[in-house]
CSV table of C-alpha atoms in Angstrom, one decimal:
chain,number,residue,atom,x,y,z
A,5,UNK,CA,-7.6,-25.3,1.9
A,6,UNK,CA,-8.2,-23.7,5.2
A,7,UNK,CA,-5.6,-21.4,5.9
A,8,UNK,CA,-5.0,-21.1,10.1
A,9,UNK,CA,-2.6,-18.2,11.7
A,10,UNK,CA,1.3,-18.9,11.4
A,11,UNK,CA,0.5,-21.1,7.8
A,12,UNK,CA,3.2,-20.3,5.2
A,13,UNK,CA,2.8,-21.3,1.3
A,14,UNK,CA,4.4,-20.5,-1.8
A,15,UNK,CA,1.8,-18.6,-4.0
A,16,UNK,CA,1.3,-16.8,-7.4
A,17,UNK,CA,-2.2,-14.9,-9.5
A,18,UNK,CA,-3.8,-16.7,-11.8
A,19,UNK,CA,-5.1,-13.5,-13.5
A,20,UNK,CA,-1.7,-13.1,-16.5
A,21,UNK,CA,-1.8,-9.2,-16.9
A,22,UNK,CA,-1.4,-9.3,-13.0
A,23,UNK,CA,1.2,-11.9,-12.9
A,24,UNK,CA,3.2,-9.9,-15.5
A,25,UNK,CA,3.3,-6.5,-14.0
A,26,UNK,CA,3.4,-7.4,-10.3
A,27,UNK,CA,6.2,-8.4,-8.8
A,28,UNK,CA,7.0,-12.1,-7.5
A,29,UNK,CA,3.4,-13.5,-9.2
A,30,UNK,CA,1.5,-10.6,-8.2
A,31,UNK,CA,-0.1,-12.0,-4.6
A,32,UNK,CA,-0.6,-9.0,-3.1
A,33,UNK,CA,-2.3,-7.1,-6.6
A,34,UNK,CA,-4.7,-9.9,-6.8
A,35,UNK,CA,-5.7,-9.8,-3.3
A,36,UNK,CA,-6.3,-6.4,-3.2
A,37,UNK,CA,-8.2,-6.4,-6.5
A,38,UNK,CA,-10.6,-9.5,-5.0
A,39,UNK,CA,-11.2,-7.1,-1.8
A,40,UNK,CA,-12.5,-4.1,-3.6
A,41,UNK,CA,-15.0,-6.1,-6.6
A,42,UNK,CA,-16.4,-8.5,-3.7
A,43,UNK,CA,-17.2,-4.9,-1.6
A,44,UNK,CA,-15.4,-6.3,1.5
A,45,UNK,CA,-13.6,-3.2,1.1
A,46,UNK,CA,-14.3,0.0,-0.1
A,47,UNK,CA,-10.9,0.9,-1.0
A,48,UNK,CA,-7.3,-0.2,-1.7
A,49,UNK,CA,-4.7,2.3,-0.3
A,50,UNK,CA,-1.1,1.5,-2.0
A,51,UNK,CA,1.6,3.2,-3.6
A,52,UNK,CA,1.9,4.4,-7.0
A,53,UNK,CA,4.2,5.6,-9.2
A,54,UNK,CA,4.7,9.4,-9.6
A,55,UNK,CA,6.8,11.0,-11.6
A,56,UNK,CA,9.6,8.5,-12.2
A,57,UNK,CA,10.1,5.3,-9.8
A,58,UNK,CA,12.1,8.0,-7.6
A,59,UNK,CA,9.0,9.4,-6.5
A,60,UNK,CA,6.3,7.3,-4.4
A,61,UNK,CA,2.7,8.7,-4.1
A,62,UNK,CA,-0.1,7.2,-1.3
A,63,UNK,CA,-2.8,6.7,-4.0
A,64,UNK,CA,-6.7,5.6,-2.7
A,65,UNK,CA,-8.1,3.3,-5.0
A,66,UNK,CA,-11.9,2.5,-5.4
A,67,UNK,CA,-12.3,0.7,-8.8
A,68,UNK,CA,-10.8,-2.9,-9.1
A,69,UNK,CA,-9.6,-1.9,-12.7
A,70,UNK,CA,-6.9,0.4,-11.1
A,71,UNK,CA,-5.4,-1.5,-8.9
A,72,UNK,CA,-2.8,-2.9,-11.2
A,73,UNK,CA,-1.8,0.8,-10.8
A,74,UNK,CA,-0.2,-0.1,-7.4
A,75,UNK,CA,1.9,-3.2,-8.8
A,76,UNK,CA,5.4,-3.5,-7.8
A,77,UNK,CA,7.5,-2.0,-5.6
A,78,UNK,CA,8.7,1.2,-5.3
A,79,UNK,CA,12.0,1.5,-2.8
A,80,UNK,CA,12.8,5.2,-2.9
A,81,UNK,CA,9.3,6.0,-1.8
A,82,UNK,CA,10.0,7.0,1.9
A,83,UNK,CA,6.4,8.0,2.9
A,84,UNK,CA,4.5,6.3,5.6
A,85,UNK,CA,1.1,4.7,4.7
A,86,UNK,CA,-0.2,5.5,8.5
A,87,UNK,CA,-0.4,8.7,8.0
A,88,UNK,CA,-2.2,8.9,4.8
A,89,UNK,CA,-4.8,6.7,6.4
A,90,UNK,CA,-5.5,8.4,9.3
A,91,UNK,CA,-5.7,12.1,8.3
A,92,UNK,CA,-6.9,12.0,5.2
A,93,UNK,CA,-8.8,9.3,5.3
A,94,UNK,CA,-10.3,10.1,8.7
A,95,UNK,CA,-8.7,6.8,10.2
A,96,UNK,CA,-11.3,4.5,7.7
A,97,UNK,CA,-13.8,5.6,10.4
A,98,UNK,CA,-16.9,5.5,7.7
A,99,UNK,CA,-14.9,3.1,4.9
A,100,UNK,CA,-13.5,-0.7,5.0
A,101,UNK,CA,-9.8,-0.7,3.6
A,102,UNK,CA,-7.4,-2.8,2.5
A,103,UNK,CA,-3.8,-1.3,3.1
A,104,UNK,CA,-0.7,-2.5,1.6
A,105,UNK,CA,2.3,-2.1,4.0
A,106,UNK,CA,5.9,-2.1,4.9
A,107,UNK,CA,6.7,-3.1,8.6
A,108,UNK,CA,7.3,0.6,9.6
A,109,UNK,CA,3.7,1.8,8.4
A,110,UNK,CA,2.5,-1.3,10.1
A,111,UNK,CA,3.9,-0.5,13.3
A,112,UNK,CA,2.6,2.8,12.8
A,113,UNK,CA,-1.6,1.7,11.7
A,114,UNK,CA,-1.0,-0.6,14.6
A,115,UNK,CA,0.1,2.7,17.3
A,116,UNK,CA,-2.8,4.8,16.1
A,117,UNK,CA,-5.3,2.3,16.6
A,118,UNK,CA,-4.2,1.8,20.2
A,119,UNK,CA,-4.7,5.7,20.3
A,120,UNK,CA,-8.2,5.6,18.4
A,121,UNK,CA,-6.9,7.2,15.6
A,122,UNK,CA,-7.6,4.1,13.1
A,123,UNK,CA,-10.7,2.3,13.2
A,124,UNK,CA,-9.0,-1.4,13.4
A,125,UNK,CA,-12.2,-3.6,12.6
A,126,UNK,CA,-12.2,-1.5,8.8
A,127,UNK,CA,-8.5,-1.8,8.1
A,128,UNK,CA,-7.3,-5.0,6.8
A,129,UNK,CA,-3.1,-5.4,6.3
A,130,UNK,CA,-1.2,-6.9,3.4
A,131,UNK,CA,2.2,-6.8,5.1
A,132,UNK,CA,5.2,-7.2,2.5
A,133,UNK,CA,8.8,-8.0,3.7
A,134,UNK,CA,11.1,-4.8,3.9
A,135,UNK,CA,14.9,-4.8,3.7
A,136,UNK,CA,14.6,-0.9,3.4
A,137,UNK,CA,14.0,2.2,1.7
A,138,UNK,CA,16.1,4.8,0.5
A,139,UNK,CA,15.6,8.5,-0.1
A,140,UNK,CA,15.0,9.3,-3.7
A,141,UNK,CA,17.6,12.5,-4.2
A,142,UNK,CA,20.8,11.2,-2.0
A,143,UNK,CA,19.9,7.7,-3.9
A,144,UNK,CA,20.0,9.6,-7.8
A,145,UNK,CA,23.3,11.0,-7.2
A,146,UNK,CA,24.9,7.4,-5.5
A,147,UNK,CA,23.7,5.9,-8.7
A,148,UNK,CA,24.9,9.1,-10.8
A,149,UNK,CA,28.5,9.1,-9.5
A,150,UNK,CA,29.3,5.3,-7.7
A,151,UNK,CA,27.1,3.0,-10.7
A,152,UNK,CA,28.3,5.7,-12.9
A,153,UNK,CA,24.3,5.5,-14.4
A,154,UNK,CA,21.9,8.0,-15.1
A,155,UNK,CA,19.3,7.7,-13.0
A,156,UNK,CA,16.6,7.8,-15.9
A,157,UNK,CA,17.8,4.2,-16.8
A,158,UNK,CA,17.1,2.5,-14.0
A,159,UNK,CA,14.5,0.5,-14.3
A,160,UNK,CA,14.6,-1.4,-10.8
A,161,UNK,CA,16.5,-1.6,-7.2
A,162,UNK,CA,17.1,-4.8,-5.3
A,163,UNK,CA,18.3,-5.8,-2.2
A,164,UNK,CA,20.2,-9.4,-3.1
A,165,UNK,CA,22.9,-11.6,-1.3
A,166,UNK,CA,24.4,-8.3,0.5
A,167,UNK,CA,24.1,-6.3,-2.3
A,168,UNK,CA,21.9,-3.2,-3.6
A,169,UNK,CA,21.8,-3.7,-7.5
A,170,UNK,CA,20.0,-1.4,-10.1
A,171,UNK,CA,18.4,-3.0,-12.9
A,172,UNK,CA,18.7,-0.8,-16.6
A,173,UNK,CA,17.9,-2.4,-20.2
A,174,UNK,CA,21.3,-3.2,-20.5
A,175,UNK,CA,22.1,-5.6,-17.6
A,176,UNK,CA,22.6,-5.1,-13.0
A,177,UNK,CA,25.3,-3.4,-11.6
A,178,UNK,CA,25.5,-4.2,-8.1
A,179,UNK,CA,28.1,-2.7,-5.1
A,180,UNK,CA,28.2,-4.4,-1.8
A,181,UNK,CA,25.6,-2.7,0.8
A,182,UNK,CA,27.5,-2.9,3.9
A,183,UNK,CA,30.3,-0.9,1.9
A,184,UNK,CA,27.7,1.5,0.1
A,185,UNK,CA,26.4,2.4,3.8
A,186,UNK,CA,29.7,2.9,5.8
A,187,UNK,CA,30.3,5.8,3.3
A,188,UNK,CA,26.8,7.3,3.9
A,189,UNK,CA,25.0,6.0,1.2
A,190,UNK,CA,22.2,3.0,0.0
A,191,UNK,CA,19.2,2.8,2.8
A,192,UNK,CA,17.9,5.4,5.2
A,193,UNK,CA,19.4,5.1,8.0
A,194,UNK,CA,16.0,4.4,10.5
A,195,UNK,CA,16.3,1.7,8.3
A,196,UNK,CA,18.9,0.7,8.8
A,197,UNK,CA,18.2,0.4,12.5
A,198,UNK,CA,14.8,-1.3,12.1
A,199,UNK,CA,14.1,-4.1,14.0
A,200,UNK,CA,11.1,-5.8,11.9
A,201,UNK,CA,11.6,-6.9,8.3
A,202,UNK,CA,8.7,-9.2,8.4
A,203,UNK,CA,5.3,-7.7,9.3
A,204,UNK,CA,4.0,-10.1,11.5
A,205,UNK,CA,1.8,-7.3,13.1
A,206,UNK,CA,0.0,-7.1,10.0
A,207,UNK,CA,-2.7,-9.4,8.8
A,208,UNK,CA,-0.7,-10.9,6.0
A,209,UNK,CA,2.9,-11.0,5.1
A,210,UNK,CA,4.0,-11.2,1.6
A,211,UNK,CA,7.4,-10.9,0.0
A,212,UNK,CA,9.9,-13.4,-2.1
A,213,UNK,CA,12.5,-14.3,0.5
A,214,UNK,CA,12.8,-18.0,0.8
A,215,UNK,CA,11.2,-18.8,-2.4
A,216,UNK,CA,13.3,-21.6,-4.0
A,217,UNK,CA,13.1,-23.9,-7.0
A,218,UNK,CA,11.2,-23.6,-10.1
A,219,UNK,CA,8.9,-20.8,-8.7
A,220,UNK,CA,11.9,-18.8,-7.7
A,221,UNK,CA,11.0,-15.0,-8.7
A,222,UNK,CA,7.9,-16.1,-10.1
A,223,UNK,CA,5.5,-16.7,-6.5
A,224,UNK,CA,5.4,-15.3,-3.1
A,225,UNK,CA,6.1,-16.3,0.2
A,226,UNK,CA,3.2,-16.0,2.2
A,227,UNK,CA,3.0,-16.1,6.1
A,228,UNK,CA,-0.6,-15.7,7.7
A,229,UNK,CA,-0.6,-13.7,11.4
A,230,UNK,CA,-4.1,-13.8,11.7
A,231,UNK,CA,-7.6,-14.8,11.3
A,232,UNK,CA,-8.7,-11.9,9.0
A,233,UNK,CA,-5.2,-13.2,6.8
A,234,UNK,CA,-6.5,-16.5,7.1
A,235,UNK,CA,-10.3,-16.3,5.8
A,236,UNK,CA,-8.5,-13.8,2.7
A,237,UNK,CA,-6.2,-16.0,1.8
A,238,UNK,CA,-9.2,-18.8,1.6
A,239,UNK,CA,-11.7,-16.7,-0.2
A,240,UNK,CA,-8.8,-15.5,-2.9
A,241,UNK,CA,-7.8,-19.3,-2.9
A,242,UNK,CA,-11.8,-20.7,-3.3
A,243,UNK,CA,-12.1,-18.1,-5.7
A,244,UNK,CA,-9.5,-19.4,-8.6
A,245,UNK,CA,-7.8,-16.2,-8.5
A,246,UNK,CA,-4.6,-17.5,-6.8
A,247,UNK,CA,-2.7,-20.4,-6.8
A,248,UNK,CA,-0.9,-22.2,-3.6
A,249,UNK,CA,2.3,-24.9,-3.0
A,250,UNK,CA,3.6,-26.0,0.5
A,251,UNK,CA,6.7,-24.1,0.8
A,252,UNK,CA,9.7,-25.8,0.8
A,253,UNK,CA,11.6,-26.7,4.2
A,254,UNK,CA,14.8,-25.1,2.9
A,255,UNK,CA,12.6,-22.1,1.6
A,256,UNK,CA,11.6,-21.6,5.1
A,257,UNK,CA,14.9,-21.8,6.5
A,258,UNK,CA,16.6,-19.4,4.3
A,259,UNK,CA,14.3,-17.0,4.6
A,260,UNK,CA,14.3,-16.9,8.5
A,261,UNK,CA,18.0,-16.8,8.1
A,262,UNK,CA,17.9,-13.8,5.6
A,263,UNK,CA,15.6,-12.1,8.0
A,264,UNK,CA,18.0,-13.5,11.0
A,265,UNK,CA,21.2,-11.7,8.8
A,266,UNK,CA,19.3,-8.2,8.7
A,267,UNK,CA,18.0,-8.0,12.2
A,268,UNK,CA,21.4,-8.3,13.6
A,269,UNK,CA,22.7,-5.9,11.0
A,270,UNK,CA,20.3,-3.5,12.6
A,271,UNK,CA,21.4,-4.6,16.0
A,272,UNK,CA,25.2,-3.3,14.6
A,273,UNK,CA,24.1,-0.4,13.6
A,274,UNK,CA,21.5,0.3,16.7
A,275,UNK,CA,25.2,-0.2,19.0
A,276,UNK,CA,27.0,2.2,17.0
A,277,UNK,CA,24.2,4.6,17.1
A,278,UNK,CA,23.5,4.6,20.7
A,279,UNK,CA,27.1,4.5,21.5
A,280,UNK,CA,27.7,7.1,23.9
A,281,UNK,CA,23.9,8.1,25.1
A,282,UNK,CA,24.1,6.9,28.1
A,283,UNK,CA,21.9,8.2,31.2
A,284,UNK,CA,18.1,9.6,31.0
A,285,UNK,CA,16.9,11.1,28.5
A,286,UNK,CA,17.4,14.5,29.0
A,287,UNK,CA,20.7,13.3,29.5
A,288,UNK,CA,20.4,12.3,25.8
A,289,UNK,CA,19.4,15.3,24.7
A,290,UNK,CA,22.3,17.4,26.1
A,291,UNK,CA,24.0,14.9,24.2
A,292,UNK,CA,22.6,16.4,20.6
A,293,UNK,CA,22.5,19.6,22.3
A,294,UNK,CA,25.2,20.6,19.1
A,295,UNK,CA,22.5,19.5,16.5
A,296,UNK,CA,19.8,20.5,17.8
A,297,UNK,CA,21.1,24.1,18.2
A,298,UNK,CA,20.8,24.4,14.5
A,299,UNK,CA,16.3,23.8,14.4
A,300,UNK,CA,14.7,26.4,13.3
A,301,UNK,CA,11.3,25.2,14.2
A,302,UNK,CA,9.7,24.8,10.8
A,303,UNK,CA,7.8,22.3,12.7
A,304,UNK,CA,8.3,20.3,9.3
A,305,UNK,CA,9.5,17.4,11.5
A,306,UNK,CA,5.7,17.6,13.5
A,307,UNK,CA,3.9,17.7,9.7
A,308,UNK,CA,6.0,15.1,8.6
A,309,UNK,CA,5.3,12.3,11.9
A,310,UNK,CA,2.6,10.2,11.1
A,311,UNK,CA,1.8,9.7,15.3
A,312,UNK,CA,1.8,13.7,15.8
A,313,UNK,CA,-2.0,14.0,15.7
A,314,UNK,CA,-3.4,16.7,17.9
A,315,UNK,CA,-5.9,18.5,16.1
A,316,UNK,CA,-5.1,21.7,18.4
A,317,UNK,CA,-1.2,21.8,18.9
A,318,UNK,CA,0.2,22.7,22.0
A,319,UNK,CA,2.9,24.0,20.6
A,320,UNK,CA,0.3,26.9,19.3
A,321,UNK,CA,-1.9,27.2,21.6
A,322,UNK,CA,-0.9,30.6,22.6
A,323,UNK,CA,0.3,31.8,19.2
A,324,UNK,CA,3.1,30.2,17.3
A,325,UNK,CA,6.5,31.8,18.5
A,326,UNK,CA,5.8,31.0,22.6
A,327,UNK,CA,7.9,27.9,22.4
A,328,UNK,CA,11.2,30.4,21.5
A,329,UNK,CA,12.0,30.2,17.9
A,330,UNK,CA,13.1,32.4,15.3
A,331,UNK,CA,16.2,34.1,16.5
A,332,UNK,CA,16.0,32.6,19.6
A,333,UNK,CA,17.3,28.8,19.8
A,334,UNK,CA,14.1,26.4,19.6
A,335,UNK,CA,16.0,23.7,20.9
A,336,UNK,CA,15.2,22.3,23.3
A,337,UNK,CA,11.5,23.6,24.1
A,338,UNK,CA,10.4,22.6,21.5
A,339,UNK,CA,11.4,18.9,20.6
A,340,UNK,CA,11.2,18.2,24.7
A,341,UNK,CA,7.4,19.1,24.2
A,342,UNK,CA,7.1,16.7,21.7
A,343,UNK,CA,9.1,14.2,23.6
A,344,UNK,CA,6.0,13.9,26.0
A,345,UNK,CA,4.0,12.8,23.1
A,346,UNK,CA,6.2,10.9,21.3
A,347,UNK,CA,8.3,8.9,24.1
A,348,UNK,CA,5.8,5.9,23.9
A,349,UNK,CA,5.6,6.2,20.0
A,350,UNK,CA,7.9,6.5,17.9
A,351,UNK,CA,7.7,3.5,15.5
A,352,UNK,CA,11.5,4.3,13.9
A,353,UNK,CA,9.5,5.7,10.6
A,354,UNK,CA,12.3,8.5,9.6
A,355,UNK,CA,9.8,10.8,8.7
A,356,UNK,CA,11.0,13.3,10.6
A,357,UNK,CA,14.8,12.9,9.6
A,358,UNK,CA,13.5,12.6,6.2
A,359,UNK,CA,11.7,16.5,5.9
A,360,UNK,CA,14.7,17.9,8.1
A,361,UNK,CA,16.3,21.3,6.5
A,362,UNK,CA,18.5,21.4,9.0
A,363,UNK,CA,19.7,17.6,8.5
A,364,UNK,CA,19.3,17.2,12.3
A,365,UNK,CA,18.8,13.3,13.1
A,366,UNK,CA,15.3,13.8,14.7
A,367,UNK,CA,14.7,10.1,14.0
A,368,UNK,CA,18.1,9.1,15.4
A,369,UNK,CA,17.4,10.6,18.8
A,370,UNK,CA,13.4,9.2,18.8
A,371,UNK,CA,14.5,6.0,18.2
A,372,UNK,CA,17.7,6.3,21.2
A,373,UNK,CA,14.9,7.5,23.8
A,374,UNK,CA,12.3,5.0,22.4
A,375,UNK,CA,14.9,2.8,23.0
A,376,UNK,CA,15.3,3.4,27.0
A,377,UNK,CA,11.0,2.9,27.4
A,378,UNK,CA,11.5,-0.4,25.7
A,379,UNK,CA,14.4,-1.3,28.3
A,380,UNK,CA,12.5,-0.2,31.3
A,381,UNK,CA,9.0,-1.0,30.3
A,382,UNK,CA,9.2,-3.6,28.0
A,383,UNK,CA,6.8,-2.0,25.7
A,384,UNK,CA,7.1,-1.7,21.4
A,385,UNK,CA,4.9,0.5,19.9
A,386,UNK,CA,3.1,-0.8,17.2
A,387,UNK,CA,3.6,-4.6,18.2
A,388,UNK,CA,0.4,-6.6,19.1
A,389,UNK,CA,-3.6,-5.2,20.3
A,390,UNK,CA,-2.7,-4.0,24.0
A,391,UNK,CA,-3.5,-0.7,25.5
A,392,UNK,CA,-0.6,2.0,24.8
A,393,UNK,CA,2.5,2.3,27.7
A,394,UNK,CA,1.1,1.1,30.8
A,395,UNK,CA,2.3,3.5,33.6
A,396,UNK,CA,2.5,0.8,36.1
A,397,UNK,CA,4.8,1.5,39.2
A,398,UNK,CA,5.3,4.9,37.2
A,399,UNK,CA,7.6,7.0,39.6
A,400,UNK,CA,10.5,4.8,40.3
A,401,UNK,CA,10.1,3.8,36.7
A,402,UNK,CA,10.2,7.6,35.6
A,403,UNK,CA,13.1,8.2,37.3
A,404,UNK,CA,15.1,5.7,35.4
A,405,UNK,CA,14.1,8.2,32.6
């Protein structure tokens, strides 16, 4: 096999303790596992499992014998993978990593290393199809009081034929998504808005949509999107440690059409929530003047973003309470400041929404103004290798702003 970019096959591990505890035949476990003994990496960076499969924890693995630890997924961890790998890993400026990742932290890796925050020749990225996440407390009480479970017995959440089911011992109990969501419930809602289920910014991308037939929930779909994807996917192959099929032409169409169904689901719910922001963006902003009357600059939204780097914030530069704060309204000094930084950005993560005390829709508001730059600029952040927003006639294009 010789694996070129845009090739698609069915695989599964050929390592049994892997198969078994990863999900769909364990692809991405026994890639990652391969990188780290061969020393093409020096470390995995996944997700494992904290304190109960409501809580998601960015875990940096160096010895092949752990990475098991990262098997399976885990859909109420809401955390960003970007953000882990550039702060506390210093960007992998001194270590080769292999990073496991939804579209969002893709998007994200992909931002900083426009902005020479990640060292892109040491990352390599195992994309894996996401339909969403969903935050871990709002998500225990909708199974408390709608599944009418306790929380404790679920053993697994899934995204299947329009419906979010949790797995216990005793069987799946499943409630129509659409349904779950118009009442405020199931997925976050920047995820509900995203526009990329498939990581093809990544290196790899790996999920179980479109796998059909016998190997249904037992292999992977695998798409390659480039030529580091392409020489892994050979060496795992050459290796023994995986095994391949040609995917199968209905396989392929259903799952473009799946990710066909849930792109213009987040179209719907783009329309509804950019109904009524119309004009430039402070425009917009007098818009959720309301909400964002309630910050009280905890700067808990600036922590949280994983493309809020600065080392020296200018939002301190001359002690912390000179953007007004406190008793005096923050809003809008201080989220307009950020607006300068974030304006070409914002890859739609929810970070910020997510650490909100005051439940303001930080992310909401990024993603509406994020929005206009795409319209006038044609640029997405996160998409592709090119230099960050090119400025190019900038004043009449300001001016749309």
């Amino acid at each position: 096999m010789s694996a070129k970019i845009n090739d698609m096959c069915y695989a599964y591990s050929a390592i049994d303790d892997i198969k078994e505890k990863g999900e769909y035949g364990g692809v991405v476990t026994t890639i990652m596992k391969y990188l780290l003994e061969e020393g093409i990496v020096d470390g995995v960076v996944g997700v494992t499992q904290g304190h109960d499969i409501y809580d998601g924890v960015p875990t940096l693995v160096t010895d092949p014998a752990d990475v098991i630890k990262t098997a399976g997924s885990i859909h109420c961890g809401t955390l960003n993978i970007a953000k882990f790998v550039s702060k506390y890993l210093d960007g992998a400026r001194d270590m080769k990593l292999a990073v496991a990742c939804k579209p969002c932290d893709a998007m994200t890796i992909r931002e900083l290393m426009k902005k020479g925050k990640i060292i892109e020749d040491n990352v390599i990225m195992i994309g894996v199809n996401c339909g969403g996440t969903m935050s871990p407390v709002p998500t225990m009480n909708m199974i408390r009081d709608v599944y009418e479970l306790d929380p404790k017995d679920v053993i697994k959440e899934e995204i299947a034929k329009g419906k979010l089911i949790m797995e216990t011992a005793d069987g799946e109990k499943g409630f129509k998504i659409d349904e779950l969501e118009e009442q405020g419930m199931g997925r976050r809602e920047n995820c509900q808005r995203c526009n990329l289920k498939i990581p093809s910014n990544a290196d790899l991308a790996l999920g179980n949509w479109g796998v059909i037939g016998p190997l249904a929930g037992k292999a992977t779909f695998v798409e390659v999107f480039s030529e580091t994807g392409a020489e892994v996917i050979d060496k795992v192959v050459e290796a023994g440690l995986i095994e391949t099929t040609a995917p199968e032409e209905k396989g392929i169409k259903i799952r473009e059409n799946i990710n066909n169904f849930m792109l213009k689901e987040s179209q719907a719910k783009k329309d509804v929530d950019y109904a009524g922001t119309t004009g430039d963006i402070i425009d917009v902003f007098y818009q959720y003047e309301d909400e964002f009357s309630k910050c009280m600059k905890c700067y808990g939204c600036r922590e949280a973003c994983p493309l809020c780097f600065c080392e020296d914030c200018c939002l301190e530069a001359e002690g912390p309470e000179w953007v007004p704060g406190g008793y005096t309204p923050a809003a809008p000094f201080f989220h307009l400041t950020r607006l300068v930084h974030m304006v070409d950005a914002c890859t739609n993560c929810g970070q910020c929404s997510e650490v909100c005390p005051c439940e303001i829709p930080v992310a909401k508001v990024w993603s509406t103004v994020n929005n206009k730059v795409r319209e006038i600029y044609g640029y997405i952040p996160g998409m592709g290798s090119d230099d960050p927003l090119p400025f190019t006639d900038h004043v009449s294009k300001a001016k749309k702003l």
